[in-house]
XYZ file of C-alpha atoms in Angstrom:
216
model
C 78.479 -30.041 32.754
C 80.289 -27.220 30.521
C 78.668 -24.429 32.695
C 80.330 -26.418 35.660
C 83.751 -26.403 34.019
C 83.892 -23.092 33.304
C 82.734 -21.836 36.286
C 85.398 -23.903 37.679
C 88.228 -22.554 35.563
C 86.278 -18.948 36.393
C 85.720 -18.246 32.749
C 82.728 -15.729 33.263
C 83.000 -14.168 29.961
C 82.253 -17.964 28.314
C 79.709 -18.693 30.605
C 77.938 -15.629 30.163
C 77.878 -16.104 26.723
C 76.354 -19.441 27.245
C 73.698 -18.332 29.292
C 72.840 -15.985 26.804
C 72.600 -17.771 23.635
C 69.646 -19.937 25.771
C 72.241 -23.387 25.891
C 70.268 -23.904 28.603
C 68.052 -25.935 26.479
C 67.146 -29.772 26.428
C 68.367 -31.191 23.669
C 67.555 -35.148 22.387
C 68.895 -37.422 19.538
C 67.870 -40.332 18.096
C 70.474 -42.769 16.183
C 69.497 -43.330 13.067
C 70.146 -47.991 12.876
C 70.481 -48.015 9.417
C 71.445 -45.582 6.574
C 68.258 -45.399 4.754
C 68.636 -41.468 3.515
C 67.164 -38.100 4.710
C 63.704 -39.237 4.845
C 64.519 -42.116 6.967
C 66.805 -39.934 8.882
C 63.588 -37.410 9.839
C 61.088 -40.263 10.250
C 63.132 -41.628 13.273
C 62.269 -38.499 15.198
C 58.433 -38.652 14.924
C 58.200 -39.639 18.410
C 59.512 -36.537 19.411
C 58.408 -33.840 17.178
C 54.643 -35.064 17.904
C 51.860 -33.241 16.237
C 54.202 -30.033 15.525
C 55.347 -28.385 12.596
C 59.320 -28.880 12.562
C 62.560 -27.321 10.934
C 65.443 -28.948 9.174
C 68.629 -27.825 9.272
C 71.775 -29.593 7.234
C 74.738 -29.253 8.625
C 76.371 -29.128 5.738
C 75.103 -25.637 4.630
C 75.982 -23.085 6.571
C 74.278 -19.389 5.910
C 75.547 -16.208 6.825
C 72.764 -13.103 6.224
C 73.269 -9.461 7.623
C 69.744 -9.339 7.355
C 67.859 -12.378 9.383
C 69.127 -15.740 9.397
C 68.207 -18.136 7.080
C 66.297 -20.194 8.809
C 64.467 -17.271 10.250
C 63.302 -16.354 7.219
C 61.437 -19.328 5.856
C 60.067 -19.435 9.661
C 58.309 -16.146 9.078
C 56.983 -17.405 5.672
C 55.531 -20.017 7.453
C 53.651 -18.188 9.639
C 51.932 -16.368 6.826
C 51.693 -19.355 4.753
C 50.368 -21.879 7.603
C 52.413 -24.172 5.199
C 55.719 -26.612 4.966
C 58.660 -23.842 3.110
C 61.496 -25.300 1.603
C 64.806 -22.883 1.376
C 66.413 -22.350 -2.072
C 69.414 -21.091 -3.647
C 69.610 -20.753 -7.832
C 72.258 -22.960 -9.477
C 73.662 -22.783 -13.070
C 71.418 -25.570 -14.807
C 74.820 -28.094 -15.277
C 75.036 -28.745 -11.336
C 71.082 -29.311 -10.807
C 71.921 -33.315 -10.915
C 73.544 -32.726 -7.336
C 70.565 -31.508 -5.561
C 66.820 -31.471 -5.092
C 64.997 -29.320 -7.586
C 61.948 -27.078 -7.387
C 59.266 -26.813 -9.789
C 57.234 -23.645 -9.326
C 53.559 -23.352 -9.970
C 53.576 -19.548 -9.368
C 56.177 -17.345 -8.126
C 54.767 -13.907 -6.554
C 56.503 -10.411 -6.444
C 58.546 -11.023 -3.510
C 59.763 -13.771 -4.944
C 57.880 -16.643 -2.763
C 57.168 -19.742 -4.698
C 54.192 -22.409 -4.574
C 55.570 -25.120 -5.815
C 53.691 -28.325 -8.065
C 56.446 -30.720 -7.487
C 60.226 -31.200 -6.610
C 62.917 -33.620 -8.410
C 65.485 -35.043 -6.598
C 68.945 -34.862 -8.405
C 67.606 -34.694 -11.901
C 70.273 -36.346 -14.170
C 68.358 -34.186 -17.249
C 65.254 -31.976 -18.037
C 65.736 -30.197 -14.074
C 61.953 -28.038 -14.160
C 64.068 -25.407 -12.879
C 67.680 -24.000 -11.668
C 66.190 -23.647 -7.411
C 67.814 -26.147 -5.534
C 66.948 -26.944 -1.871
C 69.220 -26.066 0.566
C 69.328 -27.832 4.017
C 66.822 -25.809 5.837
C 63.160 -26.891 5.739
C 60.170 -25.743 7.688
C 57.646 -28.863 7.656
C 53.891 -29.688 8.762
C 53.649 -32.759 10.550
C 51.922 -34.332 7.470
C 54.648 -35.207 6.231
C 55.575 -37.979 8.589
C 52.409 -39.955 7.216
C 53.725 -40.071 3.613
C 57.516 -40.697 4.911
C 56.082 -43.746 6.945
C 54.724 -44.938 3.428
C 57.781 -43.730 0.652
C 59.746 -46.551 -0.953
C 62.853 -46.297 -1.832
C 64.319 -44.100 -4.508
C 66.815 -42.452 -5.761
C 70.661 -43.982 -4.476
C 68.178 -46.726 -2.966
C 66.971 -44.015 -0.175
C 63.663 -42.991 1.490
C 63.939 -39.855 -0.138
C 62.791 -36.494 2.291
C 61.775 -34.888 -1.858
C 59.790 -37.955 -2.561
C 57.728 -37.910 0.427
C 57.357 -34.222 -0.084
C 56.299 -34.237 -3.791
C 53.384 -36.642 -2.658
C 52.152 -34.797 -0.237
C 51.813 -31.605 -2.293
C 48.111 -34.028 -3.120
C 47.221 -32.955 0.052
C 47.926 -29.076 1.262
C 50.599 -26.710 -0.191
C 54.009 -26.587 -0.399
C 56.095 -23.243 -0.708
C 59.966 -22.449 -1.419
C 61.844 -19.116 -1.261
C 65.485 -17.895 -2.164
C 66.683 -17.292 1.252
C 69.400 -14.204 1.051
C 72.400 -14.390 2.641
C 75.780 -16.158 1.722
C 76.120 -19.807 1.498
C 78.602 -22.141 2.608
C 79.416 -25.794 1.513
C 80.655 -27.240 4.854
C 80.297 -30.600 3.130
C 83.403 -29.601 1.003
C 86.801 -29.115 2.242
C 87.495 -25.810 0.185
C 83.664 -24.653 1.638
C 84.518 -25.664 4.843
C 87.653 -23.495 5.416
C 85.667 -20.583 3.969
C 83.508 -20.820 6.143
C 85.963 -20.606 9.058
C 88.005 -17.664 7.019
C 85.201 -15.718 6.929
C 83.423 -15.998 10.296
C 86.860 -15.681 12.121
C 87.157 -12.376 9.737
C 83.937 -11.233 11.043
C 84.682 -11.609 15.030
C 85.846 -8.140 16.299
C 88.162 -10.106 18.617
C 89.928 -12.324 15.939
C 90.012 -10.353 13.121
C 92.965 -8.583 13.140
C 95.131 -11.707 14.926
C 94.169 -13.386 11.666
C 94.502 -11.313 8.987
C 98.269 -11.334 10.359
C 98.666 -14.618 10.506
C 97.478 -14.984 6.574
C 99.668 -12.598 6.211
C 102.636 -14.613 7.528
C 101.225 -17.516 5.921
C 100.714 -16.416 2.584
């Protein structure tokens, strides 16, 4: 339908770009019937994702990386690893109560962890300052533990609880992913976000920068 409206309005720069970026994909949802947290969220697409190992990404972190994306990156470490990878970011140890924590078993020279457990938003003792970051890449074991995972923390089927018990059963692996982070979930995040990317578009840039100007 958008490739018909802008062929219509004969925006071929637009559609080009489209056709490009592979939009030609299928894409399928699910609706989650009742809010039952992240775990529950994932479990509702096990019909779909079959017998395949999966990613995660939260929409609510955005990454930026002049390097590889961030996603990318915990991809390739799963193809060495043959193993789920959760993406971290380090946080000062007062703000670990606001996310799910790592605890690493081992952490090598390049910096890849193996992990013996994960906390989800530990109010004290956090086993360490890496925090999970809304992109996961995850074997399709885990669906058999999420089918099984009572409810924790906030009263949730929590995605970290499901995770920490299978870690009985193969191995789980985190890294630091590099780039520049973004907290869509928060207003002030959120227009950085938009600042920034709209600084980094050869066609906008300069537009904007006046307009702050005028602005500010």
């Amino acid at each position: 339908a958008l490739e018909e409206f802008l062929t219509h309005k004969n925006n071929d720069k637009d559609l080009a770009m489209i056709k490009q970026t592979g939009f030609g994909m299928k894409f399928h949802y699910v609706i989650q019937k009742e809010q039952l947290g992240l775990g529950h969220a994932i479990l509702q697409a096990k019909e779909l994702i079959g017998n395949e190992p999966f990613a995660i990404l939260l929409g609510d972190d955005v990454y930026y990386s002049d390097i590889k994306p961030a996603l990318k990156q915990i991809i390739d470490l799963f193809g060495q690893k043959k193993s789920s990878v959760l993406g971290t970011m380090e946080v000062p140890m007062d703000q670990t109560s606001k996310y799910g924590i790592c605890k690493p078993k081992h952490i090598d020279d390049e910096g890849v962890m193996e992990l013996e457990g994960v906390v989800e938003k530990p109010k004290i003792n956090a086993p360490s300052r890496y925090a999970i970051s809304g992109r996961y890449v995850l074997t399709p074991t885990i669906f058999k533990y999420l089918e099984t995972q009572n409810q924790g923390a906030q009263g949730e089927i929590q995605l970290t609880d499901a995770i920490l018990r299978m870690m009985s059963e193969e191995k789980v692996y985190a890294y630091n992913m590099i780039g520049k982070r973004y907290d869509t979930g928060s207003k002030i995040g959120y227009l950085e976000a938009i600042i920034d990317y709209t600084l980094r578009n050869e066609e906008l840039k300069e537009s904007f920068r006046n307009l702050l100007r005028e602005k500010l």
